[in-house]
Coordinates of C-alpha atoms in Angstrom, one line a residue:
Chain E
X1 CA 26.4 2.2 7.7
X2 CA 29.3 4.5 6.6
X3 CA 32.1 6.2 8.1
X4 CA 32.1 9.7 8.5
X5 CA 35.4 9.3 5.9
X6 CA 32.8 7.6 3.0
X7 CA 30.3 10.2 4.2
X8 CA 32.8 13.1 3.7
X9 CA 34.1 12.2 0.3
X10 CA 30.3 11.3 -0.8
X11 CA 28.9 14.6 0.0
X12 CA 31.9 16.5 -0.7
X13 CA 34.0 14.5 -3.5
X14 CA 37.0 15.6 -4.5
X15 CA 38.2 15.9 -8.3
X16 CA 35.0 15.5 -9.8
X17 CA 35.2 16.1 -13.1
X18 CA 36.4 15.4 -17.0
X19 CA 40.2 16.5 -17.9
X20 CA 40.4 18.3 -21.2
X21 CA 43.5 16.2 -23.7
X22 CA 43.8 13.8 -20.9
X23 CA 47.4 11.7 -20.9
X24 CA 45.3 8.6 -19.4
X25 CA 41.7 7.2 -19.2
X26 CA 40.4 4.0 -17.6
X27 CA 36.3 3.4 -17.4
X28 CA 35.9 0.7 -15.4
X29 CA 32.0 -1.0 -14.2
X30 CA 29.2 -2.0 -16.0
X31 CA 25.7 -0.1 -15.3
X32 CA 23.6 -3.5 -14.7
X33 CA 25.6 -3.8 -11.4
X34 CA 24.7 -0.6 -11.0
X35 CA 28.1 1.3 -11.3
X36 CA 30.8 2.8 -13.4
X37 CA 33.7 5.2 -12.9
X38 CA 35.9 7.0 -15.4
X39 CA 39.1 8.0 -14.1
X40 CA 41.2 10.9 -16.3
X41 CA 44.6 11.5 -15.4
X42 CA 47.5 13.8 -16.8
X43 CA 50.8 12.6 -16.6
X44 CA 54.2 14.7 -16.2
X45 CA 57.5 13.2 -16.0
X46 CA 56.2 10.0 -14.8
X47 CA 54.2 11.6 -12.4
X48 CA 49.8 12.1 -11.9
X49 CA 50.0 16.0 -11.7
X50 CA 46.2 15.6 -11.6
X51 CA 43.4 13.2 -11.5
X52 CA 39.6 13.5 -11.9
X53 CA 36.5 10.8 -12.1
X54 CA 33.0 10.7 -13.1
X55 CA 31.0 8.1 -11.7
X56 CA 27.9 6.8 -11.7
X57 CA 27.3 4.2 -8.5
X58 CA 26.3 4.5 -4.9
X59 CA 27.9 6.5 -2.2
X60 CA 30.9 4.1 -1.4
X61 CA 31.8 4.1 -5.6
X62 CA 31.7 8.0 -5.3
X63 CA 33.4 8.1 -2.3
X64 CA 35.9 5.5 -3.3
X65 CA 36.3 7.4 -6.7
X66 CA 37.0 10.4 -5.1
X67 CA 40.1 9.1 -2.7
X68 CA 41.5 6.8 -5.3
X69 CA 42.1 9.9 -7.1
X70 CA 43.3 11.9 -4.2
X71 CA 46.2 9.1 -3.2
X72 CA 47.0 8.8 -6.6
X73 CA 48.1 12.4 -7.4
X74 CA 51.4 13.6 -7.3
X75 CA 52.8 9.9 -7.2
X76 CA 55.1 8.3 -9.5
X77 CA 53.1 5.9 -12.2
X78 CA 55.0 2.7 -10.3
X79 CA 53.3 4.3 -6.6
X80 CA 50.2 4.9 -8.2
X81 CA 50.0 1.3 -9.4
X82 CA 50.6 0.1 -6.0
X83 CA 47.5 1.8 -4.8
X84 CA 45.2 -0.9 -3.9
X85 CA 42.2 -1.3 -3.0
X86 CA 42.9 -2.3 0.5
X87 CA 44.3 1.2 0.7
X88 CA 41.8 2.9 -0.6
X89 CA 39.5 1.3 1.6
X90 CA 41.5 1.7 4.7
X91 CA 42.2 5.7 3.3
X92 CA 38.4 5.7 3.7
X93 CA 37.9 4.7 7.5
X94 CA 36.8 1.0 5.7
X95 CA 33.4 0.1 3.6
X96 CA 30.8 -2.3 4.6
X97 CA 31.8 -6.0 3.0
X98 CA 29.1 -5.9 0.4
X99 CA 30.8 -2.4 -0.7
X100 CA 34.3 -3.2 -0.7
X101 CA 33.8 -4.3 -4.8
X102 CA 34.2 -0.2 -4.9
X103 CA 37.4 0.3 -3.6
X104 CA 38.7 -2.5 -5.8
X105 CA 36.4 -0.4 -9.4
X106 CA 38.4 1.9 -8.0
X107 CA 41.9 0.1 -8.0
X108 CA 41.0 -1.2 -11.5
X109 CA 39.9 2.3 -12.6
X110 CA 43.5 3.8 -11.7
X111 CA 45.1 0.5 -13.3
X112 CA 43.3 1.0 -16.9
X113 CA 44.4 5.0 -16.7
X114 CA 48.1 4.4 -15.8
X115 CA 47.8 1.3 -19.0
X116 CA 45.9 4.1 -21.4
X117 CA 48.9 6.0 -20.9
X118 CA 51.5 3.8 -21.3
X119 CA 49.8 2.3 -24.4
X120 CA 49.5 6.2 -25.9
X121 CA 53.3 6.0 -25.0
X122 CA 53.9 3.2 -27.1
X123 CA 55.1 1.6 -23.8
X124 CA 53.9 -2.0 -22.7
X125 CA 50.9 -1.9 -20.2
X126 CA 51.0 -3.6 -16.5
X127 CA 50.1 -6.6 -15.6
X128 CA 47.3 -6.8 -13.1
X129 CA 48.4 -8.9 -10.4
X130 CA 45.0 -9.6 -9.0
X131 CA 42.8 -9.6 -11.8
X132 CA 39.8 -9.0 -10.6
X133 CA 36.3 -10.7 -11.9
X134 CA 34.5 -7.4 -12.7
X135 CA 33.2 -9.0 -15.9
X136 CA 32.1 -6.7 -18.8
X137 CA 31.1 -9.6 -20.9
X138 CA 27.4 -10.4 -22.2
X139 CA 26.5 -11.6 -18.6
X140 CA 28.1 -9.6 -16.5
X141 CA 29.0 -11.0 -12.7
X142 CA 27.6 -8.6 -9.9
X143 CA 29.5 -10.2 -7.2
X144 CA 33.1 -9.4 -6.0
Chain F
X1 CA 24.6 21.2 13.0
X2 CA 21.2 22.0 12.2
X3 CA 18.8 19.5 12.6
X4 CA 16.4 19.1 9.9
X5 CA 12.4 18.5 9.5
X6 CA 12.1 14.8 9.0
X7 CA 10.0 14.4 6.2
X8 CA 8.4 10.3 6.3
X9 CA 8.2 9.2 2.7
X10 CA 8.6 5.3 3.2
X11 CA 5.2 4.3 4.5
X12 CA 5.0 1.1 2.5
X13 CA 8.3 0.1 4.8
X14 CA 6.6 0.9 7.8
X15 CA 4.3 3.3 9.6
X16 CA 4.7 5.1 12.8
X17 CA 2.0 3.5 15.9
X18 CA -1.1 6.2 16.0
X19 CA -1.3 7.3 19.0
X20 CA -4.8 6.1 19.5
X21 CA -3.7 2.7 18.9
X22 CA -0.6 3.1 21.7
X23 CA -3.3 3.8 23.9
X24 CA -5.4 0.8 23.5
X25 CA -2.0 -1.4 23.8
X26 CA -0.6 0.2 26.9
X27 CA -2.8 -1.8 29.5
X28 CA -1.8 -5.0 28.0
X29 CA 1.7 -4.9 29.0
X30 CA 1.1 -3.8 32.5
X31 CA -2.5 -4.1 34.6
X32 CA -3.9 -6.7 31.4
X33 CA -1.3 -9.1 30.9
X34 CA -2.6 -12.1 31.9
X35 CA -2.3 -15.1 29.4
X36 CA -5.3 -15.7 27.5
X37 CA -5.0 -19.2 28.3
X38 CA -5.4 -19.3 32.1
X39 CA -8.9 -19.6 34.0
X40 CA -8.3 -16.5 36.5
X41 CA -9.9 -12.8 35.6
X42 CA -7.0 -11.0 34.6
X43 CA -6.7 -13.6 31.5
X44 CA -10.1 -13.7 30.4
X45 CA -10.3 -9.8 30.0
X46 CA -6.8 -10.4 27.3
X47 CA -9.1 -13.4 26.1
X48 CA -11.7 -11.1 25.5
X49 CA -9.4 -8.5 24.0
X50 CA -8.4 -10.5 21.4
X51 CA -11.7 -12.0 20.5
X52 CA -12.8 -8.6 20.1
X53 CA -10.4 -7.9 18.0
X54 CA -10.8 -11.2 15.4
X55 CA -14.1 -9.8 15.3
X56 CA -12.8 -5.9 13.6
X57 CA -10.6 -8.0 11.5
X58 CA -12.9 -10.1 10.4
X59 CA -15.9 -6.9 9.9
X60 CA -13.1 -5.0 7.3
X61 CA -12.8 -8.5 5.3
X62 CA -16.4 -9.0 4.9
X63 CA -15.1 -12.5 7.1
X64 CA -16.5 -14.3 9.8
X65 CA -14.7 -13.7 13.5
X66 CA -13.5 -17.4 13.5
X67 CA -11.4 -17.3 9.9
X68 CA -9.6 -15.1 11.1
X69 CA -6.1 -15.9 12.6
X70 CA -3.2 -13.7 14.7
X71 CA 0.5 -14.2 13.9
X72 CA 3.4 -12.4 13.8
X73 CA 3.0 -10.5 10.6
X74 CA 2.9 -10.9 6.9
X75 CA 6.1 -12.9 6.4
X76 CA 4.5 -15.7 8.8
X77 CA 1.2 -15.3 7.1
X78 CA 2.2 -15.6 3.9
X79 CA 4.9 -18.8 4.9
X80 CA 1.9 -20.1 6.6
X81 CA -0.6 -19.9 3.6
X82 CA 1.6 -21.3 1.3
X83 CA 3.6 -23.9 2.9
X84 CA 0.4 -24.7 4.7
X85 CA -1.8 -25.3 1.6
X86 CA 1.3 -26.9 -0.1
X87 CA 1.8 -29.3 2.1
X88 CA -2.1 -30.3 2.9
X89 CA -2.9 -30.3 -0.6
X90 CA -0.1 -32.7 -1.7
X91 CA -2.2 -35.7 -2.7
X92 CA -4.3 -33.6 -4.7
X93 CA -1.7 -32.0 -7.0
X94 CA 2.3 -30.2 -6.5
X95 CA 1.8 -27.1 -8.7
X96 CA 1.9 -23.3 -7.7
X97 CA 1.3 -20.4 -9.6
X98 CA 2.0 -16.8 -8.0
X99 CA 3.7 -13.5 -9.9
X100 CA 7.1 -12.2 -10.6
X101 CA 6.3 -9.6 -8.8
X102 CA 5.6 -10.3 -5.5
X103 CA 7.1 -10.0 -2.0
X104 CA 9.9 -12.2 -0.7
X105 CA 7.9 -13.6 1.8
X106 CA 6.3 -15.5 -1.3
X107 CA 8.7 -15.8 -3.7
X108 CA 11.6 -17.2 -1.5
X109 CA 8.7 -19.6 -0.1
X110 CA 7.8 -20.9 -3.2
X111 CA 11.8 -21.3 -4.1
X112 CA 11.8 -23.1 -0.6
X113 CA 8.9 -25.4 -2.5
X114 CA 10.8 -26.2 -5.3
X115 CA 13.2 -28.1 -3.4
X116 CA 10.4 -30.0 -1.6
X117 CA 9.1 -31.5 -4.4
X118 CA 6.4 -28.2 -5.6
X119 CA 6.8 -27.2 -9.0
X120 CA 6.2 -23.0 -9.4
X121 CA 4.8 -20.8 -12.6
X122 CA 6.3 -17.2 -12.0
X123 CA 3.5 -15.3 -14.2
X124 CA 5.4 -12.5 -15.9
X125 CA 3.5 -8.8 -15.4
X126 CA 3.1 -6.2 -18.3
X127 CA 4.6 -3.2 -18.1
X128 CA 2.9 -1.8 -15.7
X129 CA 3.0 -4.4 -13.2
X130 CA -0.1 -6.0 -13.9
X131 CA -0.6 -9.7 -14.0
X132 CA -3.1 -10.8 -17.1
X133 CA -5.8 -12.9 -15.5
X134 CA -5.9 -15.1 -19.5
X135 CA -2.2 -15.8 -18.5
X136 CA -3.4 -16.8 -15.2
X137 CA -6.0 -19.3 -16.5
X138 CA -3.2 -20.8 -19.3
X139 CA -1.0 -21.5 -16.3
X140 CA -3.6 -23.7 -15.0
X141 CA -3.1 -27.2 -15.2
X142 CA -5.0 -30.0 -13.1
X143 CA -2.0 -30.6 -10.5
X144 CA -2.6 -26.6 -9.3
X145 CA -3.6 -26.6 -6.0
X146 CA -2.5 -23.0 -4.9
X147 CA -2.6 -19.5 -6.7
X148 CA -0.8 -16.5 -5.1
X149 CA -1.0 -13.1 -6.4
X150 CA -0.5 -10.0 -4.4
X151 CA -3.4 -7.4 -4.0
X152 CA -0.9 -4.7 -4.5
X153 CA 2.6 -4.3 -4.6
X154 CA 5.0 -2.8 -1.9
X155 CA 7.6 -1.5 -4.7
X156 CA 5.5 -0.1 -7.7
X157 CA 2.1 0.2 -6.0
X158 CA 0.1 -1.8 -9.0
X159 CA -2.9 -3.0 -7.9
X160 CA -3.8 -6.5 -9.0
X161 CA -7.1 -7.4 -10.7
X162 CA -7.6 -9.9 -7.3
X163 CA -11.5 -10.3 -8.1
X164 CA -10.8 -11.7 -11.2
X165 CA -7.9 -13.5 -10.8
X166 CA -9.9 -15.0 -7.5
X167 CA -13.1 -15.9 -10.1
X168 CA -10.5 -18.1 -11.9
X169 CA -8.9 -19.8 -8.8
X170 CA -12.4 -20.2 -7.8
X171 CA -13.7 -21.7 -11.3
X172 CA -10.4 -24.6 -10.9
X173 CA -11.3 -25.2 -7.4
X174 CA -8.1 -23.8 -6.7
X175 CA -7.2 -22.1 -3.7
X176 CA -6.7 -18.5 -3.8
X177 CA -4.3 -16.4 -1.7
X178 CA -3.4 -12.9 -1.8
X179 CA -0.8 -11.0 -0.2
X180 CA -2.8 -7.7 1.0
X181 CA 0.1 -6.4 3.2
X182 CA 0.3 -3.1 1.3
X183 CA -3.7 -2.8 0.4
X184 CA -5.1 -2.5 3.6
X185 CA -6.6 0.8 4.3
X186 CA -6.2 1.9 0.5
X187 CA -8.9 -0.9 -1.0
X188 CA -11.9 -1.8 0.4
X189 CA -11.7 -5.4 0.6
X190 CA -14.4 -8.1 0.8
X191 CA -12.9 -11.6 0.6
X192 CA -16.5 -13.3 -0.4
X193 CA -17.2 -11.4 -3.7
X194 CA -13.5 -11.4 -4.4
X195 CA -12.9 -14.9 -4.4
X196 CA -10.4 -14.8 -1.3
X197 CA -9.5 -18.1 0.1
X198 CA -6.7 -16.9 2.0
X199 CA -5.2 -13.3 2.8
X200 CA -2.5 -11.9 4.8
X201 CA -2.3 -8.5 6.1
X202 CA 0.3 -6.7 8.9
X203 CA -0.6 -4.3 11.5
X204 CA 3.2 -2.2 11.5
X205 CA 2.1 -1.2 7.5
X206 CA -1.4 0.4 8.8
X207 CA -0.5 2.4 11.8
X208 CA -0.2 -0.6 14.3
X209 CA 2.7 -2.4 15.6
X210 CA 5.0 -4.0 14.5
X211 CA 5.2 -7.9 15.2
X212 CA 1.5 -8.9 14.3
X213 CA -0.3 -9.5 11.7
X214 CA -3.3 -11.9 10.6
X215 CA -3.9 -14.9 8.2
X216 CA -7.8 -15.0 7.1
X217 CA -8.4 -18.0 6.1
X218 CA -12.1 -18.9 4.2
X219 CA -13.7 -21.4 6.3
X220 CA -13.2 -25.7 4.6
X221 CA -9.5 -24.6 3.4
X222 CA -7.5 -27.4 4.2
X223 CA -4.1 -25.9 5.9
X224 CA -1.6 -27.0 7.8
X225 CA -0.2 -26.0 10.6
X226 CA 3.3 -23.6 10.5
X227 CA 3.6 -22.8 14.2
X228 CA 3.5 -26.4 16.6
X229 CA 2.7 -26.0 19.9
X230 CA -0.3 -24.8 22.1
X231 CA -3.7 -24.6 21.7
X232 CA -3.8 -21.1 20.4
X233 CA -5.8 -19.6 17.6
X234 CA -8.4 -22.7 17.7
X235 CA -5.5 -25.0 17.7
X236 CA -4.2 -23.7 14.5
X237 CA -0.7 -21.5 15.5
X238 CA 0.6 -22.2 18.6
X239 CA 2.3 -19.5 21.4
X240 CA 0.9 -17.2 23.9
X241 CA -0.6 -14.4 22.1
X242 CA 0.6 -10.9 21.6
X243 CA -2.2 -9.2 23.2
X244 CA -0.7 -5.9 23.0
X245 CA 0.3 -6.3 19.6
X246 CA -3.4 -7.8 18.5
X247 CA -5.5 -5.2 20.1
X248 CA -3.2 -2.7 18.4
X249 CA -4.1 -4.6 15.1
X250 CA -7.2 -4.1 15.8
X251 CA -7.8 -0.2 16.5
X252 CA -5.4 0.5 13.6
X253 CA -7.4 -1.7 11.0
X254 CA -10.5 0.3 12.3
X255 CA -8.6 3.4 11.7
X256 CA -7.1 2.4 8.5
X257 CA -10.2 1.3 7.0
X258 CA -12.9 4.0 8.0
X259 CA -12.7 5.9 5.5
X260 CA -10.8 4.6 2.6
X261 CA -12.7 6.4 -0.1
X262 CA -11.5 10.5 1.5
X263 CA -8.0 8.8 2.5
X264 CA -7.4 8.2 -1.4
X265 CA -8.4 11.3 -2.3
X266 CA -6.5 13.0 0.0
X267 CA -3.1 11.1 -0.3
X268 CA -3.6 10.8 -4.0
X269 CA -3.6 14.3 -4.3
X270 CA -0.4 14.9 -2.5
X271 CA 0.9 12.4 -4.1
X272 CA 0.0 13.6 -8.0
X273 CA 1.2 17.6 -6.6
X274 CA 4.9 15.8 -6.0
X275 CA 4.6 13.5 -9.2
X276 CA 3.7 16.4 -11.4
X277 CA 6.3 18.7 -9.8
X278 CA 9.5 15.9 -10.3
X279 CA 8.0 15.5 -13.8
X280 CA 7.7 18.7 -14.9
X281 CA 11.3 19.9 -13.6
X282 CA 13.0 16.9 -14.2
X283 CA 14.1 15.7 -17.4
X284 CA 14.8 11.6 -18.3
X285 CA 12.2 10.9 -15.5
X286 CA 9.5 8.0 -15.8
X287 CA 7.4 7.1 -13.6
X288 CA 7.1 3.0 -12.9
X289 CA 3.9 1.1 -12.3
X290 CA 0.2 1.4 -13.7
X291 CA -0.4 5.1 -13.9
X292 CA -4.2 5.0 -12.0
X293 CA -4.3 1.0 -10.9
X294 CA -2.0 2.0 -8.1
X295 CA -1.6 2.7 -4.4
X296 CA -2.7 6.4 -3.5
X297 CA 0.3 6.9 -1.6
X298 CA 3.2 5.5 -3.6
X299 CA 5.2 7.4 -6.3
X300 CA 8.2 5.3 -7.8
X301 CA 10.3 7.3 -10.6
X302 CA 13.3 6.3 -12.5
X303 CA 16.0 8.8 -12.6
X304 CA 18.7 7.7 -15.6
X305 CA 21.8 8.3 -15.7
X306 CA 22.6 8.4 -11.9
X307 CA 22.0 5.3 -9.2
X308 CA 19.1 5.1 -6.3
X309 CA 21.8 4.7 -3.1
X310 CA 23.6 7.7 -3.3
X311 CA 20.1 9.5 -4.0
X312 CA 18.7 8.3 -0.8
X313 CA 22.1 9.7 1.1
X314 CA 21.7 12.9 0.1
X315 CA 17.6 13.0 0.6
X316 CA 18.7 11.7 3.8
X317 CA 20.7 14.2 4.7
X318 CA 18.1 16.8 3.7
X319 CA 16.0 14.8 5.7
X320 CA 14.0 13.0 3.1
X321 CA 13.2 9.4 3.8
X322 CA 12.6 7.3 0.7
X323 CA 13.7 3.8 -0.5
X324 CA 15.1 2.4 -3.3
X325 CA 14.7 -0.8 -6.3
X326 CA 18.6 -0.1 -6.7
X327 CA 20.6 -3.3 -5.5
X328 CA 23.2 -0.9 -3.1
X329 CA 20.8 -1.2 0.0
X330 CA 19.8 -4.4 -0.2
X331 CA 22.5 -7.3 0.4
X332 CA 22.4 -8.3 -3.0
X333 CA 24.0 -6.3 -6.2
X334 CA 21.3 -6.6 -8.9
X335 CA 17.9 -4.2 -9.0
X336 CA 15.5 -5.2 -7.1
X337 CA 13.1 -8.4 -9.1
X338 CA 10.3 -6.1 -9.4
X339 CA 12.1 -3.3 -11.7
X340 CA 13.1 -6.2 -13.8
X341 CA 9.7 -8.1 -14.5
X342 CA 8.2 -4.5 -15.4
X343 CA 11.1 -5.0 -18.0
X344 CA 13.4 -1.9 -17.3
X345 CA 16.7 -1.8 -18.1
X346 CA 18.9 -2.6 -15.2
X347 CA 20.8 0.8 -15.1
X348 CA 17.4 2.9 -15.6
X349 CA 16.3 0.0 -12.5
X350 CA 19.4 1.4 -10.3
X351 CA 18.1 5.2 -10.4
X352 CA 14.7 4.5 -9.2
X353 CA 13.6 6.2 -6.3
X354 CA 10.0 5.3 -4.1
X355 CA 8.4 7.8 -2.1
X356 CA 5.2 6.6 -0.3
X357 CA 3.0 8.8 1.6
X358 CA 1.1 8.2 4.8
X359 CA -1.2 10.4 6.9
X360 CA 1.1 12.8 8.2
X361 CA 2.2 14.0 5.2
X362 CA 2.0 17.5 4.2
X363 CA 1.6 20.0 1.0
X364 CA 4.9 21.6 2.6
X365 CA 6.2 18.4 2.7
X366 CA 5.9 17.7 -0.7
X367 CA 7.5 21.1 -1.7
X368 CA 10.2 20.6 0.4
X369 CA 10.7 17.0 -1.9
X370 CA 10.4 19.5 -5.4
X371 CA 12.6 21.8 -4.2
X372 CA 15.5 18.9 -3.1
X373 CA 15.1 16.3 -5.3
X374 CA 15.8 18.3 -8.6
X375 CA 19.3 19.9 -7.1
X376 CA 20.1 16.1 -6.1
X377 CA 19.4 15.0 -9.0
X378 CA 21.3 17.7 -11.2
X379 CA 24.5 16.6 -8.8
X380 CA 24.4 13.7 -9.2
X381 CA 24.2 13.8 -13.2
X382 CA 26.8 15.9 -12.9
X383 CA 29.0 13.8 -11.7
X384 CA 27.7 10.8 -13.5
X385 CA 29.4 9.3 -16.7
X386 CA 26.5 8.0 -18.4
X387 CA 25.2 11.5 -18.4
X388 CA 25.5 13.9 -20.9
X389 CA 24.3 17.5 -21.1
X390 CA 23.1 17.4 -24.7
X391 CA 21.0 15.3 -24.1
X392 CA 20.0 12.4 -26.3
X393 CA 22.9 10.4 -26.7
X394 CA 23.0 8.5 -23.1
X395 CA 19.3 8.7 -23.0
X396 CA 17.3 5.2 -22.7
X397 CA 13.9 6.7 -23.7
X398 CA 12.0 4.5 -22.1

């Protein structure tokens, strides 16, 4: 069901992990769908010198966790925002349909980092472009 | 690489062919496979087969030989009982009662209902998955012409009080099915003192293939037909029979069934050495389901904090088979209904793990599971947000 990509980043993920006095944080998810990541990022001169998640999901959210942070670091904050979840996906040898809602957590996980930064900044956050309907209202919406 | 041991722990998914049973089945795709329904030799030896076999069947239910019918397995014999009785029964009355809890074979039949006119009552279940029979007999009303409720259930491994549930079906003049695809073999049955009007069972969940199953069906039950066609079964489901697949049915049922009472104690021991041993080394574990009123073979466990799929990848690749209420390996994104109706809470629904045993199953087996599951589980708490090591403060307690 996965590619030997997913399966590599599931079994072995890279940047696991909580930054100490991070620069940026997004949480993205809601636990009734059944996942949630937490993306920590530190920030010098515009650029991710590092990034690391926690997540709780299924292999393609760990897996999609763990490359979203690897294409993220050492880019500009204006490349990191143009990492979508496309790329991620592709980055990953592709997910099965229903799992592709992953790769975009994992878009919107980057997103809500790169906006907790610019917001500790005093700077004013991105736009998404594509908001996405990962609800985390009362009732939240399982389905991408 | 290394290959690894397989270690089978999804029994109530499906169970390897015995090989006694493979060896009753062989002939009938080769030197035996004449169609019952032809005059020459050949055909009246698979005629004879199957007749045989009805009569096993019907022997384990405590039926008679002709109430008992072949089909394709427990999704047709449940379609059939309940669209069946449905439909003949429509003059009578448009109201069905089944559980929360029970297979989709029933529940997405029923919905089917709906939208033909049927109104449904979804009886809620109590913690531990069991339906109250006084809820049962509220739910009653004088337009009830069916009553489904599973005899036990593939996720949690509940058993149903199906005796008494069948005594009020019985006192309504109500027909009375039950779903028995995961009991067979771990109950001992006997559809006359339990009220059964109807019962499915399938073959590929007792040892036998998969692809056939049976519908009993009590003798004066008014049913329609499902399968149009031929003469088959007494003119009641039509297409050439699976001869292979029936005689199969019927060695394994004989198997399954001869000694219930030692396979209990047997599996249920295994079973209570790996439920103990994920207990006692696991923290934030629960186990889900009745505590005794359950399959001897099933375990199902909530692990918080972390979600079912990317357990069963890494059991997998230790290879553990198990299955899963979280919604990641079905097609769907919320836990599975059953987790919900015994009213956990989604996320503590998503970490639940189900490990059923069958015969094969080991003591060394179940070490192996202890000695995986808790590193698996430390990993993937590691990684999760929701978890934290102090303890209490992402805890559900549940």
């Amino acid at each position: 069901m996965y590619s030997d990509k997913v399966m590599d980043h599931f079994k072995n993920p890279r940047n696991v992990g909580e930054i100490e006095n991070p620069d940026g944080v997004g949480e993205v998810g809601n636990p009734v769908c059944g996942d949630i990541m937490k993306i920590f990022i530190t920030v010098k001169d515009n650029i991710i010198t590092d990034a690391k998640f926690k997540t709780f999901g299924c292999g393609a959210a760990i897996a999609s966790s763990s490359m979203a942070t690897e294409l993220v670091k050492g880019k500009t904050l204006e490349e990191a925002w143009e990492v979508s979840n496309k790329a991620v996906a592709e980055a990953l040898e592709g997910l099965p349909p229903i799992k592709m809602h992953c790769s975009v957590l994992a878009e919107e996980g980057i997103h809500k980092a790169i906006n907790d930064y610019r917001k500790k900044q005093g700077l004013p956050e991105w736009e998404e472009k594509n908001p996405h309907s990962h609800d985390h209202g009362e009732e939240p919406v399982c389905e991408h | 690489m290394e290959k690894k041991h397989t270690i089978y722990l999804d029994h109530a998914a499906t169970t390897p062919v015995k090989p006694a049973v493979m060896d009753v089945m062989r002939p009938y795709f080769t030197e035996h496979f004449g169609n019952p329904s032809s005059i020459y030799g050949i055909a009246r030896e698979s005629k004879k087969a199957i007749e045989a076999t009805r009569a096993q069947v019907a022997k384990v239910l405590g039926a008679a030989p002709d109430e008992i019918y072949f089909t394709s397995g427990g999704s047709e014999s449940d379609n059939w009982a309940i669209k069946g009785v449905a439909f003949a029964n429509r003059k009578k009355g448009n109201h069905i009662i089944t559980s929360a809890i029970e297979h989709h074979a029933v529940l997405h039949t029923c919905q089917y209902l709906e939208k033909e006119g049927f109104t449904v009552t979804y009886l809620p279940v109590d913690p531990s998955g069991l339906v109250d029979p006084q809820e049962l007999e509220k739910a009653v009303t004088d337009k009830t012409i069916l009553i489904s409720i599973m005899y036990a259930n593939n996720e949690i491994g509940t058993i149903e009080p199906i005796a008494e549930l069948g005594a009020i079906a019985r006192k309504h003049k109500i027909y009375f099915h039950t779903d028995a695809v995961q009991a067979i073999g771990n109950v001992p049955i006997d559809v006359k003192s339990q009220n059964i009007d109807l019962l499915s069972l399938s073959a590929h969940k007792f040892y036998g293939p998969k692809g056939c199953g049976a519908l009993y069906i009590r003798k004066g039950v008014k049913i329609d037909n499902l399968i149009h066609g031929g003469g088959q079964e007494n003119r009641r489901r039509a297409g050439t029979e699976n001869i292979a697949g029936i005689t199969g049915l019927g060695t394994a049922i004989e198997l399954a069934t001869a000694d219930i009472k030692g396979h209990n104690v047997r599996i249920a021991a295994l079973r209570d050495r790996l439920l103990k041993g994920i207990l006692e080394t696991i923290p934030y574990a629960r186990l889900n389901g009745h505590p005794l009123k359950r399959l001897p073979g099933n375990l199902n466990v909530s692990f918080e904090f972390i979600e079912g799929e990317s357990m069963l990848l890494w059991l997998d690749d230790e290879g553990i088979c198990g299955s899963t209420g979280s919604a990641c390996t079905s097609g769907s994104l919320e836990p599975s209904h059953v987790m919900l109706a015994i009213g956990l809470p989604p996320e503590v629904a998503h970490g639940s793990l189900r490990l059923t045993l069958g015969d094969a199953n080991t003591e060394q087996d179940v070490d192996r599971v202890l000695d995986v599951l808790p590193k698996v589980v430390a990993k993937l708490r590691e990684m999760s947000p929701l978890y934290h090591k102090t303890g209490k403060e992402g805890g559900c307690n549940v």
